[in-house]
mmCIF file of C-alpha atoms in Angstrom:
data_model
loop_
_atom_site.group_PDB
_atom_site.id
_atom_site.type_symbol
_atom_site.label_atom_id
_atom_site.label_comp_id
_atom_site.label_asym_id
_atom_site.label_seq_id
_atom_site.Cartn_x
_atom_site.Cartn_y
_atom_site.Cartn_z
ATOM 1 C CA MET M 235 -32.716 5.216 160.793
ATOM 2 C CA LEU M 236 -35.000 7.844 161.946
ATOM 3 C CA ARG M 237 -38.831 7.400 161.991
ATOM 4 C CA VAL M 238 -40.482 9.372 159.034
ATOM 5 C CA GLU M 239 -43.916 10.431 158.947
ATOM 6 C CA LEU M 240 -45.386 9.893 155.212
ATOM 7 C CA THR M 241 -48.893 11.601 154.585
ATOM 8 C CA LEU M 242 -51.907 9.511 153.454
ATOM 9 C CA LYS M 243 -51.219 10.903 149.591
ATOM 10 C CA GLU M 244 -47.425 9.664 150.199
ATOM 11 C CA ARG M 245 -48.929 6.492 150.660
ATOM 12 C CA VAL M 246 -51.181 6.288 148.299
ATOM 13 C CA GLU M 247 -48.430 8.014 145.731
ATOM 14 C CA ILE M 248 -46.283 4.654 146.378
ATOM 15 C CA CYS M 249 -48.837 1.857 146.099
ATOM 16 C CA ARG M 250 -49.575 4.052 142.452
ATOM 17 C CA HIS M 251 -46.004 3.312 141.645
ATOM 18 C CA HIS M 252 -45.863 0.016 143.014
ATOM 19 C CA ALA M 253 -49.058 -1.123 140.868
ATOM 20 C CA VAL M 254 -47.936 0.772 137.478
ATOM 21 C CA SER M 255 -44.927 -1.184 138.255
ATOM 22 C CA SER M 256 -45.962 -4.403 139.482
ATOM 23 C CA SER M 257 -42.325 -6.317 138.556
ATOM 24 C CA ILE M 258 -40.383 -3.434 140.901
ATOM 25 C CA THR M 259 -38.894 -5.076 143.897
ATOM 26 C CA ASN M 260 -39.094 -3.717 147.514
ATOM 27 C CA LYS M 261 -36.053 -2.318 146.975
ATOM 28 C CA THR M 262 -36.400 -0.158 144.061
ATOM 29 C CA LEU M 263 -39.810 0.832 145.641
ATOM 30 C CA ARG M 264 -37.590 2.099 148.386
ATOM 31 C CA ILE M 265 -35.388 4.007 146.395
ATOM 32 C CA TRP M 266 -37.738 5.856 144.405
ATOM 33 C CA ALA M 267 -39.674 6.836 147.044
ATOM 34 C CA THR M 268 -36.785 8.376 149.090
ATOM 35 C CA GLU M 269 -35.805 10.036 145.824
ATOM 36 C CA LYS M 270 -39.423 11.123 145.283
ATOM 37 C CA MET M 271 -40.627 12.233 148.568
ATOM 38 C CA LYS M 272 -36.600 13.550 149.760
ATOM 39 C CA LYS M 273 -37.388 11.065 153.312
ATOM 40 C CA PRO M 274 -34.944 8.436 154.266
ATOM 41 C CA ILE M 275 -37.411 5.620 153.873
ATOM 42 C CA SER M 276 -37.123 2.102 155.130
ATOM 43 C CA GLU M 277 -38.044 -1.341 153.315
ATOM 44 C CA MET M 278 -40.164 -2.018 156.102
ATOM 45 C CA THR M 279 -42.248 0.765 155.875
ATOM 46 C CA ILE M 280 -42.518 -0.174 152.259
ATOM 47 C CA ASN M 281 -43.655 -3.019 153.383
ATOM 48 C CA ARG M 282 -45.622 -2.022 155.728
ATOM 49 C CA ILE M 283 -47.392 0.518 152.971
ATOM 50 C CA LEU M 284 -48.037 -2.230 150.480
ATOM 51 C CA LYS M 285 -49.714 -5.221 152.946
ATOM 52 C CA ARG M 286 -52.155 -2.220 153.415
ATOM 53 C CA LYS M 287 -52.213 -1.279 149.605
ATOM 54 C CA SER M 288 -55.780 -1.935 148.687
ATOM 55 C CA GLU M 289 -56.796 0.190 152.243
ATOM 56 C CA LEU M 290 -55.134 2.835 151.820
ATOM 57 C CA LEU M 291 -56.114 3.009 147.991
ATOM 58 C CA ALA M 292 -59.643 3.220 149.237
ATOM 59 C CA SER M 293 -59.306 5.792 151.660
ATOM 60 C CA GLN M 294 -57.498 8.485 149.190
ATOM 61 C CA GLY M 295 -60.319 10.884 149.677
ATOM 62 C CA SER M 296 -58.675 13.084 152.522
ATOM 63 C CA THR M 297 -55.011 13.203 152.013
ATOM 64 C CA HIS M 298 -54.005 15.581 154.545
ATOM 65 C CA VAL M 299 -54.158 12.503 156.916
ATOM 66 C CA GLN M 300 -51.181 11.416 158.727
ATOM 67 C CA ARG M 301 -52.239 7.910 159.911
ATOM 68 C CA TYR M 302 -55.216 6.158 159.463
ATOM 69 C CA LYS M 303 -56.210 5.173 163.256
ATOM 70 C CA LYS M 304 -58.986 2.014 163.382
ATOM 71 C CA PRO M 305 -61.464 3.220 165.973
ATOM 72 C CA LYS M 306 -61.014 0.985 169.540
ATOM 73 C CA CYS M 307 -64.269 -0.529 169.221
ATOM 74 C CA PRO M 308 -65.563 -0.640 165.365
ATOM 75 C CA ASN M 309 -68.801 -2.835 166.088
ATOM 76 C CA LEU M 310 -69.740 0.318 168.717
ATOM 77 C CA GLU M 311 -69.185 2.509 165.914
ATOM 78 C CA ARG M 312 -70.827 0.590 163.045
ATOM 79 C CA ILE M 313 -73.703 0.067 165.497
ATOM 80 C CA LEU M 314 -73.378 3.821 165.982
ATOM 81 C CA PHE M 315 -73.691 4.821 162.886
ATOM 82 C CA ALA M 316 -76.147 2.903 161.999
ATOM 83 C CA TRP M 317 -78.589 3.949 164.439
ATOM 84 C CA PHE M 318 -77.443 7.799 163.627
ATOM 85 C CA LEU M 319 -78.342 7.153 159.648
ATOM 86 C CA THR M 320 -81.715 5.566 161.076
ATOM 87 C CA MET M 321 -82.259 8.718 162.998
ATOM 88 C CA GLN M 322 -81.363 10.879 160.359
ATOM 89 C CA GLU M 323 -84.196 8.969 157.806
ATOM 90 C CA ALA M 324 -86.545 9.678 160.671
ATOM 91 C CA ASN M 325 -86.436 13.419 160.278
ATOM 92 C CA VAL M 326 -84.081 13.867 163.849
ATOM 93 C CA THR M 327 -81.645 16.406 163.909
ATOM 94 C CA MET M 328 -78.612 15.128 165.713
ATOM 95 C CA SER M 329 -76.635 16.713 167.975
ATOM 96 C CA ASP M 330 -72.889 15.988 169.111
ATOM 97 C CA GLU M 331 -74.546 15.446 172.569
ATOM 98 C CA MET M 332 -77.005 12.948 171.366
ATOM 99 C CA LEU M 333 -74.201 11.001 169.570
ATOM 100 C CA ILE M 334 -71.936 11.140 172.438
ATOM 101 C CA ALA M 335 -74.840 10.154 174.738
ATOM 102 C CA GLU M 336 -75.945 7.253 172.230
ATOM 103 C CA ALA M 337 -72.726 6.254 171.899
ATOM 104 C CA ARG M 338 -72.115 5.875 176.121
ATOM 105 C CA MET M 339 -75.688 3.674 176.037
ATOM 106 C CA LEU M 340 -74.301 1.466 173.330
ATOM 107 C CA HIS M 341 -71.164 0.995 174.936
ATOM 108 C CA ASN M 342 -72.776 -0.510 177.892
ATOM 109 C CA THR M 343 -75.051 -2.969 176.501
ATOM 110 C CA VAL M 344 -72.249 -4.267 173.612
ATOM 111 C CA PRO M 345 -69.841 -6.366 174.096
ATOM 112 C CA ARG M 346 -66.505 -4.596 175.373
ATOM 113 C CA GLU M 347 -63.806 -4.937 172.364
ATOM 114 C CA THR M 348 -61.153 -3.310 174.480
ATOM 115 C CA GLU M 349 -59.996 -3.030 177.904
ATOM 116 C CA LYS M 350 -59.930 -0.008 178.403
ATOM 117 C CA GLU M 351 -62.119 2.595 179.358
ATOM 118 C CA ILE M 352 -63.614 4.758 176.326
ATOM 119 C CA LYS M 353 -63.573 8.442 177.576
ATOM 120 C CA PHE M 354 -66.180 9.825 174.649
ATOM 121 C CA SER M 355 -65.161 13.456 174.357
ATOM 122 C CA ASN M 356 -64.876 15.778 171.691
ATOM 123 C CA GLY M 357 -61.715 13.902 170.169
ATOM 124 C CA TRP M 358 -63.518 11.003 169.951
ATOM 125 C CA LEU M 359 -66.205 12.377 168.097
ATOM 126 C CA GLN M 360 -64.203 14.469 165.486
ATOM 127 C CA GLY M 361 -62.585 10.943 165.156
ATOM 128 C CA PHE M 362 -66.170 9.173 164.637
ATOM 129 C CA LYS M 363 -67.375 11.841 162.323
ATOM 130 C CA ARG M 364 -63.840 11.969 160.320
ATOM 131 C CA ARG M 365 -63.895 7.880 159.893
ATOM 132 C CA ASN M 366 -67.918 8.149 158.906
ATOM 133 C CA GLY M 367 -67.551 11.129 156.818
ATOM 134 C CA GLU M 368 -69.556 13.636 158.657
ATOM 135 C CA SER M 369 -66.203 16.169 159.195
ATOM 136 C CA ALA M 370 -65.383 17.007 155.900
ATOM 137 C CA SER M 371 -64.645 20.908 155.682
ATOM 138 C CA ALA M 372 -66.919 22.747 153.431
ATOM 139 C CA GLU M 373 -65.872 23.526 149.552
ATOM 140 C CA VAL M 374 -65.705 27.147 149.105
ATOM 141 C CA THR M 375 -67.076 28.744 146.544
ATOM 142 C CA ALA M 376 -67.594 31.885 144.530
ATOM 143 C CA ASP M 377 -71.454 32.200 146.620
ATOM 144 C CA VAL M 378 -69.380 32.045 149.740
ATOM 145 C CA LEU M 379 -67.416 34.203 149.102
ATOM 146 C CA ASP M 380 -69.351 36.641 147.639
ATOM 147 C CA GLN M 381 -71.307 36.239 151.051
ATOM 148 C CA VAL M 382 -68.380 36.829 153.056
ATOM 149 C CA LYS M 383 -67.450 40.241 151.109
ATOM 150 C CA GLY M 384 -71.340 41.126 151.907
ATOM 151 C CA LEU M 385 -70.412 40.507 155.591
ATOM 152 C CA LYS M 386 -67.541 42.354 155.812
ATOM 153 C CA ALA M 387 -69.378 45.579 153.649
ATOM 154 C CA ILE M 388 -72.459 45.302 156.765
ATOM 155 C CA ILE M 389 -70.002 45.588 159.628
ATOM 156 C CA SER M 390 -67.533 48.215 158.108
ATOM 157 C CA GLY M 391 -69.992 50.608 159.312
ATOM 158 C CA TYR M 392 -68.839 49.370 163.044
ATOM 159 C CA GLU M 393 -66.413 49.630 165.380
ATOM 160 C CA PRO M 394 -64.250 46.623 165.833
ATOM 161 C CA GLU M 395 -64.706 45.785 169.473
ATOM 162 C CA ASP M 396 -68.820 46.090 167.970
ATOM 163 C CA VAL M 397 -68.529 42.742 166.233
ATOM 164 C CA PHE M 398 -68.871 39.763 167.881
ATOM 165 C CA ASN M 399 -68.794 36.189 166.866
ATOM 166 C CA MET M 400 -71.843 34.347 168.860
ATOM 167 C CA ASP M 401 -70.779 30.732 168.354
ATOM 168 C CA LYS M 402 -70.044 28.898 171.713
ATOM 169 C CA ARG M 403 -67.560 26.434 169.867
ATOM 170 C CA VAL M 404 -66.526 25.318 166.598
ATOM 171 C CA SER M 405 -67.981 21.630 167.512
ATOM 172 C CA SER M 406 -71.522 22.193 168.377
ATOM 173 C CA PHE M 407 -73.313 22.356 164.381
ATOM 174 C CA ASN M 408 -75.810 19.727 164.176
ATOM 175 C CA TRP M 409 -76.295 16.967 161.416
ATOM 176 C CA ASN M 410 -79.595 17.887 159.546
ATOM 177 C CA PRO M 411 -82.100 14.799 158.620
ATOM 178 C CA ILE M 412 -82.395 13.237 155.197
ATOM 179 C CA ALA M 413 -85.721 14.646 153.442
ATOM 180 C CA HIS M 414 -87.182 15.997 150.332
ATOM 181 C CA GLY M 415 -87.054 19.828 150.827
ATOM 182 C CA ASN M 416 -84.504 20.141 153.217
ATOM 183 C CA LYS M 417 -80.895 21.961 152.363
ATOM 184 C CA ILE M 418 -78.377 20.238 153.822
ATOM 185 C CA TYR M 419 -75.301 23.028 154.852
ATOM 186 C CA ASN M 420 -71.735 22.125 155.914
ATOM 187 C CA TRP M 421 -71.077 26.080 157.307
ATOM 188 C CA HIS M 422 -73.051 28.351 159.642
ATOM 189 C CA LEU M 423 -72.278 31.939 160.097
ATOM 190 C CA ARG M 424 -74.370 33.589 162.703
ATOM 191 C CA GLY M 425 -73.680 37.256 164.034
ATOM 192 C CA THR M 426 -75.585 40.278 165.549
ATOM 193 C CA LEU M 427 -75.322 43.804 164.782
ATOM 194 C CA CYS M 428 -76.485 46.074 166.911
ATOM 195 C CA LYS M 429 -75.475 50.057 167.106
ATOM 196 C CA ALA M 430 -76.532 52.294 169.825
#
């Protein structure tokens, strides 16, 4: 049988259907899931999904995820996230570079959980943020759309070759500290306008 990729949303749907029909057999559940999702799903896949039922139902917030990857070093990530929260409460604005530097330092001091050497790359950082709920995309509200329209109106008087995006890279956003009076933004829009 072909290997079939199920999204987190589809796996949660299988778990919910099983919960509603608790007397349903795995074979019947497989047939239902195959018809519903129009994918050839094996009984072994159903077994694996049901073994992780509580974990899947708990993580149903991000339904675009194809699969859940556990961290290679869960203790390191737990300690790093605790450090991050401490720094955030102390009103320290955190950058990606600070997190990676702290992760490297902790990796050298915390007992190793894996023999493989971990590369604290941007990919690792994005995974860390995703696992700890820090990389969700911002909600696009009517206010945001109005601001985008306003910006388009402002730049309409300029030639396209005279309009530049000043961001160096997408992953360079900062996490703001938690403090009274601080507003936490999930998106940043920067630009410079000049007319010669």
